[in-house]
Amino acid sequence: MLLTVFFLSVKLFRISVPLFINLYHPGLFYWRKNNSNICRSMDLGNEVQKILSWTSVCGNLGLHLIWLILHLIINVWYSVLGIAHKVESTLISSRLLKSYNAININKVRYLAVVIESEEARQTSKVLELLHWLASIGIKSICLYDREGVLKNSQEAIIEGLNKSQESIIEGSDHGTLPEHVDLEFVSFADSKPAVAKAANLLFVKHYASTKPGKPNITESDMSEALQAAGYGGREPDLLLVYGPVRCHMGFPAWRIRYTEIVHMGPLKSMKFGSLIKAIHKFTKVHQNYGQ
C-alpha cells in the first residue's frame, strides 16, 4: 500500500513539475525543442553571410578589374595620339605636308602667348618660341604670365632676340627674322589698376553727375573707360596657352572678347610643327561676329 502511494506520488510529481514550469516559464518548456531549430537557423545565417561576403569580394574585384581595363585603354589611346601628334609635327616641320607650307599670316595681326609662370622662367625656351613666331612672320606679339616673370625679364628677352637676329644675319640656316617685332609684356597685376581706374571713370561719368535716373552702362562704355585709363590694349586674334591647364590664366578678359584660344601643352614640350599647325588652322577658320 505504501509502495503504491509512493509510486503514485512520483508520477504526480513528474506530471505536475512540467505543468508548473510551463505555467510560469513557457519558454523553458520548449527550450530543447527550439534549441535544435536555433542551431539550424544560425547555420543558415552563417551560410548566407558567407555567400554575401563572397559576392561582395567578387564584385569589388570585378569593378577594380573594369577600372584597370578602362585606365589601360585610355592610356593606350592617349599614347597613340601623342605619337601621332609627334609624327605629324615632324612632318610639318620638315615641310613634307605641303598643305601647311602656305599660311596666310596676314590674318594673325596680333598674337598673344600665355605661359605658366613657373615655365616662364625658362628664358631660353621663351626665346626659342619667339624666334619661331618671328620666322613664321608674326610681327606683333603679346607675352603674358600671371606673376610677371616675363615682364621682369623683358630686357633679357629683347637682348636675346637681338642676338638671335644678329646670328641669322651672319648666315645661320634657321630662317630669317623680320626687321622689327613689336613685343608687349603683360601680367595679372596690370588688370587690377585697369579695372579700378575704369570703374572710377564710370562712377564719375554716370553716378557722380546730377542726371536723374539709373545709368545704363554698356560694353562700349567700359571699353572707352579702359581706353581712357590707358589699359585698352589691342585684342589678339589668336592666343596660345603654354602650361598644364586649359585656361587663359588671368589674361585681361576685355581684350579677348573675340580671340581664338588654343592650348599648346607644356612649354618644355613645344614643337615647331604644332605651332605652325595651330596658326594654319586659325587662318582657315571663318569667324562670325554677333551684333
Short mmCIF file of C-alpha atoms in Angstrom, two decimals:
data_model
loop_
_atom_site.label_atom_id
_atom_site.label_comp_id
_atom_site.label_asym_id
_atom_site.label_seq_id
_atom_site.Cartn_x
_atom_site.Cartn_y
_atom_site.Cartn_z
CA MET A 1 0.00 0.00 0.00
CA LEU A 2 2.73 2.39 0.92
CA LEU A 3 4.63 1.47 -2.23
CA THR A 4 1.56 2.16 -4.34
CA VAL A 5 1.13 5.59 -2.75
CA PHE A 6 4.82 6.33 -3.28
CA PHE A 7 4.76 5.47 -7.00
CA LEU A 8 1.57 7.49 -7.49
CA SER A 9 3.18 10.44 -5.75
CA VAL A 10 6.28 10.21 -8.02
CA LYS A 11 4.09 10.10 -11.13
CA LEU A 12 2.07 13.09 -9.99
CA PHE A 13 5.30 15.00 -9.29
CA ARG A 14 6.71 14.20 -12.72
CA ILE A 15 3.48 15.42 -14.31
CA SER A 16 2.99 18.49 -12.14
CA VAL A 17 6.54 19.87 -12.41
CA PRO A 18 6.45 20.40 -16.25
CA LEU A 19 2.97 21.87 -15.95
CA PHE A 20 4.19 24.24 -13.25
CA ILE A 21 7.24 25.23 -15.33
CA ASN A 22 5.14 25.72 -18.46
CA LEU A 23 2.68 27.84 -16.50
CA TYR A 24 5.24 30.29 -15.15
CA HIS A 25 8.11 29.88 -17.67
CA PRO A 26 6.63 28.77 -21.02
CA GLY A 27 9.89 29.32 -22.93
CA LEU A 28 11.82 26.86 -20.84
CA PHE A 29 9.42 24.03 -21.70
CA TYR A 30 10.22 24.27 -25.39
CA TRP A 31 13.91 25.12 -24.97
CA ARG A 32 15.19 21.73 -26.01
CA LYS A 33 12.84 21.53 -28.93
CA ASN A 34 13.64 25.05 -30.14
CA ASN A 35 17.36 24.72 -29.46
CA SER A 36 17.81 22.49 -32.50
CA ASN A 37 15.83 24.97 -34.63
CA ILE A 38 18.01 27.85 -33.40
CA CYS A 39 21.18 25.94 -34.30
CA ARG A 40 19.81 25.27 -37.76
CA SER A 41 18.89 28.96 -38.17
CA MET A 42 22.39 30.02 -37.06
CA ASP A 43 23.98 27.66 -39.58
CA LEU A 44 21.73 29.03 -42.33
CA GLY A 45 22.61 32.63 -41.34
CA ASN A 46 26.33 31.81 -41.46
CA GLU A 47 25.94 30.32 -44.93
CA VAL A 48 24.05 33.40 -46.16
CA GLN A 49 26.69 35.68 -44.64
CA LYS A 50 29.45 33.72 -46.37
CA ILE A 51 27.62 33.97 -49.71
CA LEU A 52 27.11 37.73 -49.30
CA SER A 53 30.75 38.24 -48.31
CA TRP A 54 31.95 36.20 -51.30
CA THR A 55 29.63 38.17 -53.63
CA SER A 56 30.94 41.48 -52.24
CA VAL A 57 34.58 40.43 -52.73
CA CYS A 58 33.89 39.25 -56.29
CA GLY A 59 32.01 42.48 -57.06
CA ASN A 60 34.87 44.64 -55.77
CA LEU A 61 37.41 42.63 -57.76
CA GLY A 62 35.24 42.91 -60.87
CA LEU A 63 34.87 46.69 -60.53
CA HIS A 64 38.61 47.09 -59.92
CA LEU A 65 39.36 44.96 -62.98
CA ILE A 66 36.99 47.05 -65.12
CA TRP A 67 38.62 50.25 -63.85
CA LEU A 68 42.09 48.90 -64.71
CA ILE A 69 40.95 47.91 -68.20
CA LEU A 70 39.41 51.35 -68.84
CA HIS A 71 42.54 53.05 -67.49
CA LEU A 72 44.71 50.92 -69.78
CA ILE A 73 42.52 51.71 -72.81
CA ILE A 74 42.65 55.47 -72.08
CA ASN A 75 46.44 55.39 -71.58
CA VAL A 76 46.94 53.48 -74.81
CA TRP A 77 44.63 55.89 -76.64
CA TYR A 78 46.47 59.00 -75.41
CA SER A 79 49.83 57.36 -76.09
CA VAL A 80 48.78 56.67 -79.69
CA LEU A 81 47.51 60.24 -80.05
CA GLY A 82 50.79 61.57 -78.64
CA ILE A 83 52.83 59.52 -81.09
CA ALA A 84 50.57 60.62 -83.97
CA HIS A 85 50.97 64.29 -83.00
CA LYS A 86 54.74 63.95 -82.79
CA VAL A 87 54.92 62.29 -86.19
CA GLU A 88 52.63 64.94 -87.67
CA SER A 89 54.69 67.73 -86.08
CA THR A 90 57.88 66.25 -87.52
CA LEU A 91 56.33 66.01 -90.99
CA ILE A 92 55.10 69.61 -90.80
CA SER A 93 58.49 70.86 -89.59
CA SER A 94 60.17 69.00 -92.44
CA ARG A 95 57.72 70.63 -94.90
CA LEU A 96 56.65 67.22 -96.15
CA LEU A 97 52.96 68.13 -95.67
CA LYS A 98 52.53 70.72 -98.39
CA SER A 99 49.15 71.89 -97.09
CA TYR A 100 50.90 73.59 -94.19
CA ASN A 101 53.54 75.33 -96.27
CA ALA A 102 51.32 78.25 -97.28
CA ILE A 103 49.98 80.26 -94.33
CA ASN A 104 48.00 83.47 -94.71
CA ILE A 105 49.89 85.21 -91.94
CA ASN A 106 48.03 88.48 -92.56
CA LYS A 107 45.06 87.08 -90.62
CA VAL A 108 47.21 86.98 -87.46
CA ARG A 109 47.77 90.68 -86.98
CA TYR A 110 48.31 90.39 -83.24
CA LEU A 111 49.18 87.20 -81.37
CA ALA A 112 49.24 86.65 -77.60
CA VAL A 113 51.23 83.96 -75.81
CA VAL A 114 50.22 82.95 -72.27
CA ILE A 115 52.86 80.99 -70.36
CA GLU A 116 52.58 79.43 -66.92
CA SER A 117 54.74 81.49 -64.52
CA GLU A 118 56.99 78.61 -63.47
CA GLU A 119 57.72 77.71 -67.10
CA ALA A 120 58.17 81.39 -67.97
CA ARG A 121 61.45 81.30 -66.03
CA GLN A 122 62.92 79.19 -68.85
CA THR A 123 64.17 82.17 -70.83
CA SER A 124 65.88 80.02 -73.44
CA LYS A 125 62.58 78.28 -74.27
CA VAL A 126 60.76 81.60 -74.44
CA LEU A 127 63.40 82.97 -76.82
CA GLU A 128 63.15 79.85 -78.98
CA LEU A 129 59.37 80.26 -79.18
CA LEU A 130 59.67 83.94 -80.11
CA HIS A 131 62.22 83.06 -82.75
CA TRP A 132 59.81 80.53 -84.26
CA LEU A 133 56.97 83.04 -84.30
CA ALA A 134 59.15 85.69 -85.87
CA SER A 135 60.42 83.26 -88.52
CA ILE A 136 56.80 82.43 -89.43
CA GLY A 137 56.12 86.12 -89.95
CA ILE A 138 54.35 87.26 -86.75
CA LYS A 139 55.26 90.91 -86.19
CA SER A 140 53.21 91.81 -83.10
CA ILE A 141 53.37 89.57 -80.03
CA CYS A 142 52.00 89.93 -76.50
CA LEU A 143 53.70 87.91 -73.75
CA TYR A 144 51.76 87.20 -70.57
CA ASP A 145 52.26 85.28 -67.36
CA ARG A 146 50.34 85.65 -64.13
CA GLU A 147 53.22 86.55 -61.78
CA GLY A 148 55.02 88.95 -64.12
CA VAL A 149 58.12 86.80 -64.67
CA LEU A 150 58.27 87.69 -68.37
CA LYS A 151 57.76 91.37 -67.62
CA ASN A 152 60.68 91.32 -65.19
CA SER A 153 62.82 89.51 -67.80
CA GLN A 154 61.93 91.99 -70.54
CA GLU A 155 65.47 93.29 -71.07
CA ALA A 156 66.99 89.81 -71.21
CA ILE A 157 64.37 88.64 -73.72
CA ILE A 158 64.83 91.64 -76.02
CA GLU A 159 68.60 91.28 -75.81
CA GLY A 160 68.33 87.59 -76.63
CA LEU A 161 66.16 88.34 -79.67
CA ASN A 162 68.65 90.92 -80.91
CA LYS A 163 71.47 88.42 -80.61
CA SER A 164 69.41 85.83 -82.50
CA GLN A 165 68.78 88.34 -85.26
CA GLU A 166 72.47 89.16 -85.50
CA SER A 167 73.40 85.47 -85.74
CA ILE A 168 70.83 84.96 -88.51
CA ILE A 169 72.12 87.94 -90.45
CA GLU A 170 75.62 86.47 -90.19
CA GLY A 171 74.48 83.35 -92.07
CA SER A 172 72.57 80.97 -89.78
CA ASP A 173 70.33 78.47 -91.58
CA HIS A 174 67.41 78.67 -89.11
CA GLY A 175 65.36 81.05 -91.26
CA THR A 176 65.03 84.81 -91.30
CA LEU A 177 63.60 87.24 -88.80
CA PRO A 178 61.57 90.29 -89.78
CA GLU A 179 63.24 93.64 -89.43
CA HIS A 180 61.08 94.64 -86.46
CA VAL A 181 58.98 92.67 -83.92
CA ASP A 182 56.69 94.52 -81.51
CA LEU A 183 56.62 92.94 -78.05
CA GLU A 184 54.16 93.72 -75.26
CA PHE A 185 54.64 92.35 -71.75
CA VAL A 186 51.56 91.92 -69.57
CA SER A 187 50.94 90.38 -66.13
CA PHE A 188 47.97 89.81 -63.87
CA ALA A 189 48.94 92.87 -61.80
CA ASP A 190 48.10 95.10 -64.78
CA SER A 191 44.45 94.09 -64.56
CA LYS A 192 43.84 95.41 -61.03
CA PRO A 193 44.66 99.10 -61.61
CA ALA A 194 42.97 98.93 -65.01
CA VAL A 195 39.66 97.82 -63.54
CA ALA A 196 39.95 100.25 -60.62
CA LYS A 197 40.63 103.28 -62.84
CA ALA A 198 37.96 102.33 -65.36
CA ALA A 199 35.40 101.88 -62.57
CA ASN A 200 36.33 105.28 -61.13
CA LEU A 201 35.86 106.95 -64.52
CA LEU A 202 32.47 105.27 -64.97
CA PHE A 203 31.41 106.36 -61.49
CA VAL A 204 32.36 109.98 -62.14
CA LYS A 205 30.62 109.96 -65.51
CA HIS A 206 27.38 108.17 -64.62
CA TYR A 207 26.85 108.27 -60.85
CA ALA A 208 28.51 111.48 -59.66
CA SER A 209 26.61 113.60 -62.18
CA THR A 210 23.30 115.30 -61.38
CA LYS A 211 21.42 113.49 -64.14
CA PRO A 212 18.30 111.79 -62.77
CA GLY A 213 17.55 108.11 -63.36
CA LYS A 214 19.58 104.92 -63.25
CA PRO A 215 22.53 104.97 -65.70
CA ASN A 216 22.75 102.32 -68.41
CA ILE A 217 26.39 101.22 -68.66
CA THR A 218 27.17 99.31 -71.85
CA GLU A 219 30.14 97.34 -73.10
CA SER A 220 31.26 100.26 -75.23
CA ASP A 221 31.26 102.48 -72.12
CA MET A 222 33.55 100.03 -70.35
CA SER A 223 35.87 99.84 -73.36
CA GLU A 224 36.05 103.63 -73.56
CA ALA A 225 36.82 103.84 -69.84
CA LEU A 226 39.62 101.28 -70.13
CA GLN A 227 41.00 103.10 -73.15
CA ALA A 228 40.87 106.44 -71.31
CA ALA A 229 42.66 104.87 -68.34
CA GLY A 230 45.43 103.70 -70.67
CA TYR A 231 44.70 99.97 -70.36
CA GLY A 232 42.70 99.33 -73.51
CA GLY A 233 45.32 97.48 -75.50
CA ARG A 234 44.89 95.57 -78.73
CA GLU A 235 42.75 92.47 -78.90
CA PRO A 236 44.75 89.41 -80.02
CA ASP A 237 43.44 87.45 -82.97
CA LEU A 238 44.94 84.26 -81.59
CA LEU A 239 46.01 83.35 -78.05
CA LEU A 240 48.36 80.41 -77.48
CA VAL A 241 48.43 78.91 -73.97
CA TYR A 242 51.57 77.09 -72.82
CA GLY A 243 51.07 75.36 -69.48
CA PRO A 244 49.44 72.43 -67.70
CA VAL A 245 45.93 73.97 -67.53
CA ARG A 246 43.46 74.84 -70.28
CA CYS A 247 42.66 78.47 -69.37
CA HIS A 248 43.95 81.97 -70.10
CA MET A 249 45.43 82.25 -66.56
CA GLY A 250 44.02 85.70 -65.87
CA PHE A 251 44.78 87.38 -69.19
CA PRO A 252 42.76 90.66 -69.35
CA ALA A 253 39.25 89.50 -70.22
CA TRP A 254 38.26 92.70 -72.04
CA ARG A 255 40.99 92.04 -74.59
CA ILE A 256 39.91 88.53 -75.62
CA ARG A 257 36.23 89.00 -76.48
CA TYR A 258 36.67 87.56 -79.98
CA THR A 259 40.05 85.88 -79.53
CA GLU A 260 40.62 82.28 -80.58
CA ILE A 261 42.29 80.39 -77.69
CA VAL A 262 44.42 77.29 -78.32
CA HIS A 263 46.07 75.16 -75.63
CA MET A 264 49.55 74.09 -76.73
CA GLY A 265 50.64 71.97 -73.76
CA PRO A 266 53.75 72.49 -71.59
CA LEU A 267 56.40 74.90 -72.82
CA LYS A 268 59.13 72.27 -72.41
CA SER A 269 57.31 70.02 -74.89
CA MET A 270 56.63 72.67 -77.55
CA LYS A 271 57.05 71.66 -81.19
CA PHE A 272 57.58 73.89 -84.21
CA GLY A 273 55.20 71.75 -86.24
CA SER A 274 52.44 72.11 -83.61
CA LEU A 275 52.90 75.87 -83.70
CA ILE A 276 52.54 76.00 -87.48
CA LYS A 277 49.51 73.70 -87.31
CA ALA A 278 47.74 75.94 -84.74
CA ILE A 279 48.35 79.10 -86.75
CA HIS A 280 47.43 77.39 -90.03
CA LYS A 281 44.17 76.08 -88.54
CA PHE A 282 43.28 79.57 -87.29
CA THR A 283 43.84 81.12 -90.70
CA LYS A 284 41.41 78.62 -92.23
CA VAL A 285 38.59 79.37 -89.77
CA HIS A 286 35.86 81.84 -90.69
CA GLN A 287 34.75 83.87 -87.66
CA ASN A 288 31.21 85.20 -87.38
CA TYR A 289 30.71 88.23 -85.16
CA GLY A 290 27.37 88.85 -83.49
CA GLN A 291 25.62 92.13 -83.02
#
